[in-house]
JSON list of C-alpha atoms in Angstrom, two decimals:
[
{"chain": "A", "resi": 1, "resn": "ASP", "atom": "CA", "xyz": [5.14, 12.14, 30.90]},
{"chain": "A", "resi": 2, "resn": "ILE", "atom": "CA", "xyz": [1.66, 11.84, 30.66]},
{"chain": "A", "resi": 3, "resn": "VAL", "atom": "CA", "xyz": [0.78, 8.04, 31.74]},
{"chain": "A", "resi": 4, "resn": "MET", "atom": "CA", "xyz": [-1.80, 6.51, 29.87]},
{"chain": "A", "resi": 5, "resn": "THR", "atom": "CA", "xyz": [-3.65, 3.73, 31.86]},
{"chain": "A", "resi": 6, "resn": "GLN", "atom": "CA", "xyz": [-5.98, 1.28, 30.17]},
{"chain": "A", "resi": 7, "resn": "THR", "atom": "CA", "xyz": [-9.42, -0.79, 31.66]},
{"chain": "A", "resi": 8, "resn": "PRO", "atom": "CA", "xyz": [-9.81, -4.05, 30.94]},
{"chain": "A", "resi": 9, "resn": "LEU", "atom": "CA", "xyz": [-6.62, -5.23, 29.48]},
{"chain": "A", "resi": 10, "resn": "SER", "atom": "CA", "xyz": [-8.81, -7.97, 28.59]},
{"chain": "A", "resi": 11, "resn": "LEU", "atom": "CA", "xyz": [-12.17, -7.87, 27.12]},
{"chain": "A", "resi": 12, "resn": "PRO", "atom": "CA", "xyz": [-14.32, -11.09, 26.56]},
{"chain": "A", "resi": 13, "resn": "VAL", "atom": "CA", "xyz": [-17.18, -10.07, 24.32]},
{"chain": "A", "resi": 14, "resn": "THR", "atom": "CA", "xyz": [-20.18, -12.05, 22.65]},
{"chain": "A", "resi": 15, "resn": "LEU", "atom": "CA", "xyz": [-21.34, -11.17, 19.07]},
{"chain": "A", "resi": 16, "resn": "GLY", "atom": "CA", "xyz": [-23.90, -8.95, 18.77]},
{"chain": "A", "resi": 17, "resn": "GLN", "atom": "CA", "xyz": [-23.82, -6.94, 22.01]},
{"chain": "A", "resi": 18, "resn": "PRO", "atom": "CA", "xyz": [-21.71, -4.18, 23.04]},
{"chain": "A", "resi": 19, "resn": "ALA", "atom": "CA", "xyz": [-18.40, -3.89, 24.76]},
{"chain": "A", "resi": 20, "resn": "SER", "atom": "CA", "xyz": [-16.61, -0.51, 26.17]},
{"chain": "A", "resi": 21, "resn": "ILE", "atom": "CA", "xyz": [-12.89, 0.32, 26.75]},
{"chain": "A", "resi": 22, "resn": "SER", "atom": "CA", "xyz": [-12.16, 2.71, 29.50]},
{"chain": "A", "resi": 23, "resn": "CYS", "atom": "CA", "xyz": [-8.47, 4.97, 28.91]},
{"chain": "A", "resi": 24, "resn": "ARG", "atom": "CA", "xyz": [-7.20, 7.09, 31.72]},
{"chain": "A", "resi": 25, "resn": "SER", "atom": "CA", "xyz": [-4.75, 9.91, 32.24]},
{"chain": "A", "resi": 26, "resn": "SER", "atom": "CA", "xyz": [-2.38, 10.60, 34.22]},
{"chain": "A", "resi": 27, "resn": "GLN", "atom": "CA", "xyz": [-3.34, 14.47, 33.60]},
{"chain": "A", "resi": 28, "resn": "SER", "atom": "CA", "xyz": [-5.81, 16.15, 31.63]},
{"chain": "A", "resi": 29, "resn": "LEU", "atom": "CA", "xyz": [-5.76, 16.32, 28.03]},
{"chain": "A", "resi": 30, "resn": "VAL", "atom": "CA", "xyz": [-7.14, 19.64, 27.27]},
{"chain": "A", "resi": 31, "resn": "HIS", "atom": "CA", "xyz": [-4.45, 21.06, 25.23]},
{"chain": "A", "resi": 32, "resn": "SER", "atom": "CA", "xyz": [-3.91, 25.00, 25.37]},
{"chain": "A", "resi": 33, "resn": "ASP", "atom": "CA", "xyz": [-5.83, 25.22, 22.16]},
{"chain": "A", "resi": 34, "resn": "GLY", "atom": "CA", "xyz": [-8.88, 23.85, 23.32]},
{"chain": "A", "resi": 35, "resn": "ASP", "atom": "CA", "xyz": [-8.59, 20.80, 21.66]},
{"chain": "A", "resi": 36, "resn": "THR", "atom": "CA", "xyz": [-8.12, 17.25, 23.51]},
{"chain": "A", "resi": 37, "resn": "TYR", "atom": "CA", "xyz": [-6.24, 14.85, 21.18]},
{"chain": "A", "resi": 38, "resn": "LEU", "atom": "CA", "xyz": [-7.08, 11.54, 22.77]},
{"chain": "A", "resi": 39, "resn": "SER", "atom": "CA", "xyz": [-7.28, 8.80, 19.33]},
{"chain": "A", "resi": 40, "resn": "TRP", "atom": "CA", "xyz": [-8.19, 5.64, 19.71]},
{"chain": "A", "resi": 41, "resn": "LEU", "atom": "CA", "xyz": [-6.89, 2.49, 17.49]},
{"chain": "A", "resi": 42, "resn": "GLN", "atom": "CA", "xyz": [-7.46, -1.14, 16.30]},
{"chain": "A", "resi": 43, "resn": "GLN", "atom": "CA", "xyz": [-4.83, -3.71, 15.55]},
{"chain": "A", "resi": 44, "resn": "ARG", "atom": "CA", "xyz": [-6.17, -6.69, 14.17]},
{"chain": "A", "resi": 45, "resn": "PRO", "atom": "CA", "xyz": [-3.45, -9.83, 14.39]},
{"chain": "A", "resi": 46, "resn": "GLY", "atom": "CA", "xyz": [-1.12, -9.62, 11.98]},
{"chain": "A", "resi": 47, "resn": "GLN", "atom": "CA", "xyz": [-2.12, -6.17, 11.14]},
{"chain": "A", "resi": 48, "resn": "PRO", "atom": "CA", "xyz": [-0.35, -2.93, 11.88]},
{"chain": "A", "resi": 49, "resn": "PRO", "atom": "CA", "xyz": [-2.62, -0.23, 13.69]},
{"chain": "A", "resi": 50, "resn": "ARG", "atom": "CA", "xyz": [-5.49, 1.59, 12.53]},
{"chain": "A", "resi": 51, "resn": "LEU", "atom": "CA", "xyz": [-6.54, 4.89, 13.22]},
{"chain": "A", "resi": 52, "resn": "LEU", "atom": "CA", "xyz": [-10.16, 4.55, 14.79]},
{"chain": "A", "resi": 53, "resn": "ILE", "atom": "CA", "xyz": [-11.37, 7.55, 16.34]},
{"chain": "A", "resi": 54, "resn": "TYR", "atom": "CA", "xyz": [-9.41, 11.23, 16.45]},
{"chain": "A", "resi": 55, "resn": "LYS", "atom": "CA", "xyz": [-9.97, 14.07, 19.14]},
{"chain": "A", "resi": 56, "resn": "ILE", "atom": "CA", "xyz": [-12.21, 11.84, 21.76]},
{"chain": "A", "resi": 57, "resn": "SER", "atom": "CA", "xyz": [-14.94, 11.39, 19.40]},
{"chain": "A", "resi": 58, "resn": "ASN", "atom": "CA", "xyz": [-14.51, 12.01, 15.48]},
{"chain": "A", "resi": 59, "resn": "ARG", "atom": "CA", "xyz": [-14.54, 8.26, 13.07]},
{"chain": "A", "resi": 60, "resn": "PHE", "atom": "CA", "xyz": [-11.52, 8.72, 10.95]},
{"chain": "A", "resi": 61, "resn": "SER", "atom": "CA", "xyz": [-13.06, 7.87, 7.58]},
{"chain": "A", "resi": 62, "resn": "GLY", "atom": "CA", "xyz": [-14.28, 4.60, 6.53]},
{"chain": "A", "resi": 63, "resn": "VAL", "atom": "CA", "xyz": [-14.71, 3.68, 10.34]},
{"chain": "A", "resi": 64, "resn": "PRO", "atom": "CA", "xyz": [-18.20, 1.74, 10.81]},
{"chain": "A", "resi": 65, "resn": "ASP", "atom": "CA", "xyz": [-20.17, 4.07, 13.25]},
{"chain": "A", "resi": 66, "resn": "ARG", "atom": "CA", "xyz": [-20.94, 1.28, 15.68]},
{"chain": "A", "resi": 67, "resn": "PHE", "atom": "CA", "xyz": [-17.13, 2.79, 16.94]},
{"chain": "A", "resi": 68, "resn": "SER", "atom": "CA", "xyz": [-18.03, 5.60, 19.19]},
{"chain": "A", "resi": 69, "resn": "GLY", "atom": "CA", "xyz": [-15.54, 7.70, 21.02]},
{"chain": "A", "resi": 70, "resn": "SER", "atom": "CA", "xyz": [-16.19, 9.89, 24.42]},
{"chain": "A", "resi": 71, "resn": "GLY", "atom": "CA", "xyz": [-15.32, 11.35, 27.12]},
{"chain": "A", "resi": 72, "resn": "ALA", "atom": "CA", "xyz": [-13.34, 14.67, 28.45]},
{"chain": "A", "resi": 73, "resn": "GLY", "atom": "CA", "xyz": [-10.21, 16.21, 30.61]},
{"chain": "A", "resi": 74, "resn": "THR", "atom": "CA", "xyz": [-8.93, 12.92, 31.91]},
{"chain": "A", "resi": 75, "resn": "ASP", "atom": "CA", "xyz": [-11.42, 9.87, 31.12]},
{"chain": "A", "resi": 76, "resn": "PHE", "atom": "CA", "xyz": [-12.24, 8.25, 27.74]},
{"chain": "A", "resi": 77, "resn": "THR", "atom": "CA", "xyz": [-14.24, 5.76, 26.79]},
{"chain": "A", "resi": 78, "resn": "LEU", "atom": "CA", "xyz": [-14.46, 3.58, 23.23]},
{"chain": "A", "resi": 79, "resn": "LYS", "atom": "CA", "xyz": [-17.75, 2.17, 22.82]},
{"chain": "A", "resi": 80, "resn": "ILE", "atom": "CA", "xyz": [-18.33, -0.67, 20.14]},
{"chain": "A", "resi": 81, "resn": "SER", "atom": "CA", "xyz": [-21.77, -1.09, 19.63]},
{"chain": "A", "resi": 82, "resn": "ARG", "atom": "CA", "xyz": [-22.63, -4.55, 18.37]},
{"chain": "A", "resi": 83, "resn": "VAL", "atom": "CA", "xyz": [-19.16, -6.09, 18.34]},
{"chain": "A", "resi": 84, "resn": "GLU", "atom": "CA", "xyz": [-19.02, -8.67, 15.15]},
{"chain": "A", "resi": 85, "resn": "ALA", "atom": "CA", "xyz": [-16.01, -11.17, 14.67]},
{"chain": "A", "resi": 86, "resn": "GLU", "atom": "CA", "xyz": [-13.84, -8.40, 12.65]},
{"chain": "A", "resi": 87, "resn": "ASP", "atom": "CA", "xyz": [-13.32, -6.25, 15.76]},
{"chain": "A", "resi": 88, "resn": "VAL", "atom": "CA", "xyz": [-11.27, -8.95, 17.75]},
{"chain": "A", "resi": 89, "resn": "GLY", "atom": "CA", "xyz": [-7.47, -7.38, 17.76]},
{"chain": "A", "resi": 90, "resn": "VAL", "atom": "CA", "xyz": [-5.99, -5.24, 20.62]},
{"chain": "A", "resi": 91, "resn": "TYR", "atom": "CA", "xyz": [-7.35, -1.12, 21.25]},
{"chain": "A", "resi": 92, "resn": "TYR", "atom": "CA", "xyz": [-5.08, 1.27, 21.70]},
{"chain": "A", "resi": 93, "resn": "CYS", "atom": "CA", "xyz": [-5.42, 5.08, 23.04]},
{"chain": "A", "resi": 94, "resn": "MET", "atom": "CA", "xyz": [-2.85, 7.71, 22.18]},
{"chain": "A", "resi": 95, "resn": "GLN", "atom": "CA", "xyz": [-2.64, 10.98, 23.58]},
{"chain": "A", "resi": 96, "resn": "ALA", "atom": "CA", "xyz": [-0.62, 13.41, 21.66]},
{"chain": "A", "resi": 97, "resn": "THR", "atom": "CA", "xyz": [-1.59, 16.81, 24.05]},
{"chain": "A", "resi": 98, "resn": "GLN", "atom": "CA", "xyz": [1.86, 16.62, 25.69]},
{"chain": "A", "resi": 99, "resn": "PHE", "atom": "CA", "xyz": [3.72, 17.77, 22.46]},
{"chain": "A", "resi": 100, "resn": "PRO", "atom": "CA", "xyz": [6.27, 16.58, 21.46]},
{"chain": "A", "resi": 101, "resn": "ARG", "atom": "CA", "xyz": [5.69, 13.07, 23.54]},
{"chain": "A", "resi": 102, "resn": "TYR", "atom": "CA", "xyz": [2.75, 11.08, 22.42]},
{"chain": "A", "resi": 103, "resn": "THR", "atom": "CA", "xyz": [2.02, 8.29, 24.76]},
{"chain": "A", "resi": 104, "resn": "PHE", "atom": "CA", "xyz": [-0.29, 5.12, 24.09]},
{"chain": "A", "resi": 105, "resn": "GLY", "atom": "CA", "xyz": [-2.28, 3.24, 26.34]},
{"chain": "A", "resi": 106, "resn": "GLN", "atom": "CA", "xyz": [-1.28, -0.48, 27.45]},
{"chain": "A", "resi": 107, "resn": "GLY", "atom": "CA", "xyz": [-3.61, -2.05, 25.09]},
{"chain": "A", "resi": 108, "resn": "THR", "atom": "CA", "xyz": [-7.21, -3.92, 25.62]},
{"chain": "A", "resi": 109, "resn": "LYS", "atom": "CA", "xyz": [-7.09, -7.30, 23.70]},
{"chain": "A", "resi": 110, "resn": "LEU", "atom": "CA", "xyz": [-10.72, -8.01, 22.46]},
{"chain": "A", "resi": 111, "resn": "GLU", "atom": "CA", "xyz": [-11.85, -11.63, 21.96]},
{"chain": "A", "resi": 112, "resn": "ILE", "atom": "CA", "xyz": [-14.69, -13.63, 21.51]},
{"chain": "B", "resi": 1, "resn": "GLN", "atom": "CA", "xyz": [-4.30, 6.97, -2.18]},
{"chain": "B", "resi": 2, "resn": "VAL", "atom": "CA", "xyz": [-2.27, 7.18, 0.78]},
{"chain": "B", "resi": 3, "resn": "GLN", "atom": "CA", "xyz": [0.46, 4.88, 1.00]},
{"chain": "B", "resi": 4, "resn": "LEU", "atom": "CA", "xyz": [3.33, 3.90, 3.38]},
{"chain": "B", "resi": 5, "resn": "VAL", "atom": "CA", "xyz": [6.24, 1.49, 2.59]},
{"chain": "B", "resi": 6, "resn": "GLN", "atom": "CA", "xyz": [8.65, 0.13, 4.31]},
{"chain": "B", "resi": 7, "resn": "SER", "atom": "CA", "xyz": [12.01, -2.22, 3.36]},
{"chain": "B", "resi": 8, "resn": "GLY", "atom": "CA", "xyz": [12.68, -5.47, 4.81]},
{"chain": "B", "resi": 9, "resn": "ALA", "atom": "CA", "xyz": [12.96, -7.19, 7.86]},
{"chain": "B", "resi": 10, "resn": "GLU", "atom": "CA", "xyz": [16.85, -7.27, 9.26]},
{"chain": "B", "resi": 11, "resn": "VAL", "atom": "CA", "xyz": [18.33, -9.43, 11.65]},
{"chain": "B", "resi": 12, "resn": "LYS", "atom": "CA", "xyz": [21.46, -7.66, 13.10]},
{"chain": "B", "resi": 13, "resn": "LYS", "atom": "CA", "xyz": [24.20, -8.48, 15.79]},
{"chain": "B", "resi": 14, "resn": "PRO", "atom": "CA", "xyz": [24.09, -6.88, 19.45]},
{"chain": "B", "resi": 15, "resn": "GLY", "atom": "CA", "xyz": [25.69, -3.49, 18.98]},
{"chain": "B", "resi": 16, "resn": "ALA", "atom": "CA", "xyz": [25.26, -3.09, 15.52]},
{"chain": "B", "resi": 17, "resn": "SER", "atom": "CA", "xyz": [22.84, -0.23, 13.94]},
{"chain": "B", "resi": 18, "resn": "VAL", "atom": "CA", "xyz": [19.78, -0.69, 11.74]},
{"chain": "B", "resi": 19, "resn": "LYS", "atom": "CA", "xyz": [18.48, 1.71, 9.21]},
{"chain": "B", "resi": 20, "resn": "VAL", "atom": "CA", "xyz": [14.84, 1.32, 8.48]},
{"chain": "B", "resi": 21, "resn": "SER", "atom": "CA", "xyz": [13.12, 3.12, 5.29]},
{"chain": "B", "resi": 22, "resn": "CYS", "atom": "CA", "xyz": [9.71, 4.44, 4.90]},
{"chain": "B", "resi": 23, "resn": "LYS", "atom": "CA", "xyz": [8.61, 5.46, 1.02]},
{"chain": "B", "resi": 24, "resn": "ALA", "atom": "CA", "xyz": [5.36, 7.84, 1.05]},
{"chain": "B", "resi": 25, "resn": "SER", "atom": "CA", "xyz": [3.30, 7.94, -1.77]},
{"chain": "B", "resi": 26, "resn": "GLY", "atom": "CA", "xyz": [-0.86, 9.02, -2.14]},
{"chain": "B", "resi": 27, "resn": "TYR", "atom": "CA", "xyz": [-0.13, 12.75, -1.29]},
{"chain": "B", "resi": 28, "resn": "THR", "atom": "CA", "xyz": [1.90, 15.88, -1.01]},
{"chain": "B", "resi": 29, "resn": "PHE", "atom": "CA", "xyz": [5.09, 14.61, 1.76]},
{"chain": "B", "resi": 30, "resn": "THR", "atom": "CA", "xyz": [5.97, 17.81, 2.62]},
{"chain": "B", "resi": 31, "resn": "GLY", "atom": "CA", "xyz": [3.10, 18.62, 4.52]},
{"chain": "B", "resi": 32, "resn": "TYR", "atom": "CA", "xyz": [3.01, 15.94, 7.00]},
{"chain": "B", "resi": 33, "resn": "TYR", "atom": "CA", "xyz": [4.81, 14.75, 10.03]},
{"chain": "B", "resi": 34, "resn": "LEU", "atom": "CA", "xyz": [6.35, 11.35, 9.95]},
{"chain": "B", "resi": 35, "resn": "HIS", "atom": "CA", "xyz": [6.08, 9.40, 13.22]},
{"chain": "B", "resi": 36, "resn": "TRP", "atom": "CA", "xyz": [8.22, 5.85, 14.07]},
{"chain": "B", "resi": 37, "resn": "VAL", "atom": "CA", "xyz": [6.37, 3.74, 16.65]},
{"chain": "B", "resi": 38, "resn": "ARG", "atom": "CA", "xyz": [7.35, 0.25, 18.13]},
{"chain": "B", "resi": 39, "resn": "GLN", "atom": "CA", "xyz": [6.03, -3.09, 18.89]},
{"chain": "B", "resi": 40, "resn": "ALA", "atom": "CA", "xyz": [8.09, -5.42, 20.75]},
{"chain": "B", "resi": 41, "resn": "PRO", "atom": "CA", "xyz": [6.66, -9.08, 20.60]},
{"chain": "B", "resi": 42, "resn": "GLY", "atom": "CA", "xyz": [3.47, -10.11, 22.10]},
{"chain": "B", "resi": 43, "resn": "GLN", "atom": "CA", "xyz": [3.77, -6.17, 23.67]},
{"chain": "B", "resi": 44, "resn": "GLY", "atom": "CA", "xyz": [2.11, -3.10, 23.30]},
{"chain": "B", "resi": 45, "resn": "LEU", "atom": "CA", "xyz": [2.93, 0.34, 21.41]},
{"chain": "B", "resi": 46, "resn": "GLU", "atom": "CA", "xyz": [6.32, 2.24, 21.70]},
{"chain": "B", "resi": 47, "resn": "TRP", "atom": "CA", "xyz": [6.02, 5.89, 20.21]},
{"chain": "B", "resi": 48, "resn": "MET", "atom": "CA", "xyz": [10.09, 6.53, 19.03]},
{"chain": "B", "resi": 49, "resn": "GLY", "atom": "CA", "xyz": [9.46, 10.22, 17.39]},
{"chain": "B", "resi": 50, "resn": "TRP", "atom": "CA", "xyz": [8.96, 12.13, 15.03]},
{"chain": "B", "resi": 51, "resn": "ILE", "atom": "CA", "xyz": [10.32, 13.95, 11.66]},
{"chain": "B", "resi": 52, "resn": "ASN", "atom": "CA", "xyz": [8.62, 16.93, 10.31]},
{"chain": "B", "resi": 53, "resn": "SER", "atom": "CA", "xyz": [9.61, 15.76, 6.31]},
{"chain": "B", "resi": 54, "resn": "ASP", "atom": "CA", "xyz": [9.90, 19.82, 5.21]},
{"chain": "B", "resi": 55, "resn": "SER", "atom": "CA", "xyz": [12.04, 20.82, 7.99]},
{"chain": "B", "resi": 56, "resn": "GLY", "atom": "CA", "xyz": [13.82, 18.00, 9.12]},
{"chain": "B", "resi": 57, "resn": "GLY", "atom": "CA", "xyz": [13.10, 18.57, 12.59]},
{"chain": "B", "resi": 58, "resn": "THR", "atom": "CA", "xyz": [13.24, 16.19, 14.81]},
{"chain": "B", "resi": 59, "resn": "SER", "atom": "CA", "xyz": [11.36, 15.31, 18.54]},
{"chain": "B", "resi": 60, "resn": "TYR", "atom": "CA", "xyz": [12.63, 11.72, 19.94]},
{"chain": "B", "resi": 61, "resn": "ALA", "atom": "CA", "xyz": [11.37, 10.14, 22.96]},
{"chain": "B", "resi": 62, "resn": "GLN", "atom": "CA", "xyz": [13.45, 10.49, 26.03]},
{"chain": "B", "resi": 63, "resn": "GLN", "atom": "CA", "xyz": [14.57, 6.41, 26.33]},
{"chain": "B", "resi": 64, "resn": "PHE", "atom": "CA", "xyz": [15.85, 6.99, 22.51]},
{"chain": "B", "resi": 65, "resn": "GLN", "atom": "CA", "xyz": [17.64, 9.93, 23.01]},
{"chain": "B", "resi": 66, "resn": "GLY", "atom": "CA", "xyz": [21.39, 9.39, 21.26]},
{"chain": "B", "resi": 67, "resn": "ARG", "atom": "CA", "xyz": [20.56, 6.40, 20.18]},
{"chain": "B", "resi": 68, "resn": "VAL", "atom": "CA", "xyz": [17.33, 7.39, 17.14]},
{"chain": "B", "resi": 69, "resn": "THR", "atom": "CA", "xyz": [18.28, 9.41, 14.59]},
{"chain": "B", "resi": 70, "resn": "MET", "atom": "CA", "xyz": [14.92, 10.26, 11.83]},
{"chain": "B", "resi": 71, "resn": "THR", "atom": "CA", "xyz": [15.84, 11.87, 8.46]},
{"chain": "B", "resi": 72, "resn": "ARG", "atom": "CA", "xyz": [14.09, 12.15, 5.21]},
{"chain": "B", "resi": 73, "resn": "ASP", "atom": "CA", "xyz": [14.73, 12.65, 1.32]},
{"chain": "B", "resi": 74, "resn": "THR", "atom": "CA", "xyz": [12.13, 14.56, 0.15]},
{"chain": "B", "resi": 75, "resn": "SER", "atom": "CA", "xyz": [13.66, 13.98, -3.44]},
{"chain": "B", "resi": 76, "resn": "ILE", "atom": "CA", "xyz": [12.01, 10.19, -2.96]},
{"chain": "B", "resi": 77, "resn": "SER", "atom": "CA", "xyz": [9.08, 10.94, -0.06]},
{"chain": "B", "resi": 78, "resn": "THR", "atom": "CA", "xyz": [11.33, 8.74, 1.59]},
{"chain": "B", "resi": 79, "resn": "VAL", "atom": "CA", "xyz": [12.09, 8.65, 5.71]},
{"chain": "B", "resi": 80, "resn": "TYR", "atom": "CA", "xyz": [14.89, 6.73, 7.45]},
{"chain": "B", "resi": 81, "resn": "MET", "atom": "CA", "xyz": [15.06, 5.59, 10.83]},
{"chain": "B", "resi": 82, "resn": "GLU", "atom": "CA", "xyz": [18.31, 4.60, 12.10]},
{"chain": "B", "resi": 83, "resn": "LEU", "atom": "CA", "xyz": [19.07, 2.91, 15.58]},
{"chain": "B", "resi": 84, "resn": "SER", "atom": "CA", "xyz": [22.40, 2.27, 16.94]},
{"chain": "B", "resi": 85, "resn": "ARG", "atom": "CA", "xyz": [23.86, 0.52, 19.67]},
{"chain": "B", "resi": 86, "resn": "LEU", "atom": "CA", "xyz": [21.34, -2.17, 19.25]},
{"chain": "B", "resi": 87, "resn": "ARG", "atom": "CA", "xyz": [20.57, -4.81, 22.32]},
{"chain": "B", "resi": 88, "resn": "SER", "atom": "CA", "xyz": [18.40, -7.95, 22.48]},
{"chain": "B", "resi": 89, "resn": "ASP", "atom": "CA", "xyz": [15.53, -6.13, 23.44]},
{"chain": "B", "resi": 90, "resn": "ASP", "atom": "CA", "xyz": [14.60, -3.31, 20.32]},
{"chain": "B", "resi": 91, "resn": "THR", "atom": "CA", "xyz": [13.85, -6.68, 18.54]},
{"chain": "B", "resi": 92, "resn": "ALA", "atom": "CA", "xyz": [10.51, -5.54, 17.66]},
{"chain": "B", "resi": 93, "resn": "VAL", "atom": "CA", "xyz": [8.46, -4.25, 14.60]},
{"chain": "B", "resi": 94, "resn": "TYR", "atom": "CA", "xyz": [8.99, -0.99, 13.59]},
{"chain": "B", "resi": 95, "resn": "TYR", "atom": "CA", "xyz": [5.79, 0.74, 11.95]},
{"chain": "B", "resi": 96, "resn": "CYS", "atom": "CA", "xyz": [6.05, 4.64, 10.20]},
{"chain": "B", "resi": 97, "resn": "ALA", "atom": "CA", "xyz": [2.70, 6.11, 10.51]},
{"chain": "B", "resi": 98, "resn": "ARG", "atom": "CA", "xyz": [1.66, 10.02, 9.02]},
{"chain": "B", "resi": 99, "resn": "GLU", "atom": "CA", "xyz": [0.34, 12.46, 11.43]},
{"chain": "B", "resi": 100, "resn": "GLY", "atom": "CA", "xyz": [-3.15, 13.36, 10.59]},
{"chain": "B", "resi": 101, "resn": "GLY", "atom": "CA", "xyz": [-3.35, 16.72, 9.01]},
{"chain": "B", "resi": 102, "resn": "GLY", "atom": "CA", "xyz": [-6.39, 19.28, 9.40]},
{"chain": "B", "resi": 103, "resn": "PRO", "atom": "CA", "xyz": [-8.96, 18.43, 11.87]},
{"chain": "B", "resi": 104, "resn": "ALA", "atom": "CA", "xyz": [-7.35, 14.76, 11.78]},
{"chain": "B", "resi": 105, "resn": "VAL", "atom": "CA", "xyz": [-4.13, 16.48, 13.69]},
{"chain": "B", "resi": 106, "resn": "ALA", "atom": "CA", "xyz": [-2.13, 14.86, 16.23]},
{"chain": "B", "resi": 107, "resn": "SER", "atom": "CA", "xyz": [-3.30, 11.39, 15.21]},
{"chain": "B", "resi": 108, "resn": "HIS", "atom": "CA", "xyz": [-1.81, 9.09, 13.13]},
{"chain": "B", "resi": 109, "resn": "ASP", "atom": "CA", "xyz": [-3.71, 8.49, 10.15]},
{"chain": "B", "resi": 110, "resn": "TYR", "atom": "CA", "xyz": [-1.77, 6.14, 7.92]},
{"chain": "B", "resi": 111, "resn": "TRP", "atom": "CA", "xyz": [0.69, 3.40, 9.05]},
{"chain": "B", "resi": 112, "resn": "GLY", "atom": "CA", "xyz": [3.07, 1.56, 7.12]},
{"chain": "B", "resi": 113, "resn": "GLN", "atom": "CA", "xyz": [3.28, -2.71, 7.05]},
{"chain": "B", "resi": 114, "resn": "GLY", "atom": "CA", "xyz": [6.02, -2.71, 9.49]},
{"chain": "B", "resi": 115, "resn": "THR", "atom": "CA", "xyz": [9.64, -3.72, 9.59]},
{"chain": "B", "resi": 116, "resn": "LEU", "atom": "CA", "xyz": [10.78, -6.63, 11.83]},
{"chain": "B", "resi": 117, "resn": "VAL", "atom": "CA", "xyz": [14.47, -5.72, 13.14]},
{"chain": "B", "resi": 118, "resn": "THR", "atom": "CA", "xyz": [15.73, -8.87, 15.16]},
{"chain": "B", "resi": 119, "resn": "VAL", "atom": "CA", "xyz": [18.95, -8.45, 17.18]},
{"chain": "B", "resi": 120, "resn": "SER", "atom": "CA", "xyz": [20.33, -11.70, 17.89]},
{"chain": "B", "resi": 121, "resn": "SER", "atom": "CA", "xyz": [24.13, -12.78, 18.35]}
]
């Protein structure tokens, strides 16, 4: 199975400053159809996860544009341009290229 | 609007089974896969498997093979996840999540509120 490794696992940030989370996969996430099925989710304390980004860099409906995703192959990054208080929580990357098996990263805890 | 509403918290003894439901609304039920993901206390997300809401076809993560069964009832737009031979380390919040369609395929675009399953003697 594909292993997803996130760094850092804990990320102290300052309000208004940028933040960046890395996600690395043990194998290329480029699917035979040419797409790369790497998504990012946010989980605020006490809430279910919420989709932020799909297919590396596409923001889901309603997601603020301060969130952006990038990367290719095995290395991916989630960036927050200016952290706000409501961004506190845990961020997960997830791969779905190895259909039908999906795997999550360990999670990165963003704290102010 | 898309909603996934799950059944309430459960307390089970080791060795028992639990069946959690997830009722969908706001979209064409048979047009999407539904996944189950669990989260042990203070831990990360663990993918359990999916069900094709149209055909009923399933795929399960290897670590749950033989213990998990996912089913659906299209007449009431509901999917079920049954986990048997429960152990204390099955204590977790269980989430259902819809797999997106169109451009958002292979991502989990909507989530249920979660169901806490506690396994304790």
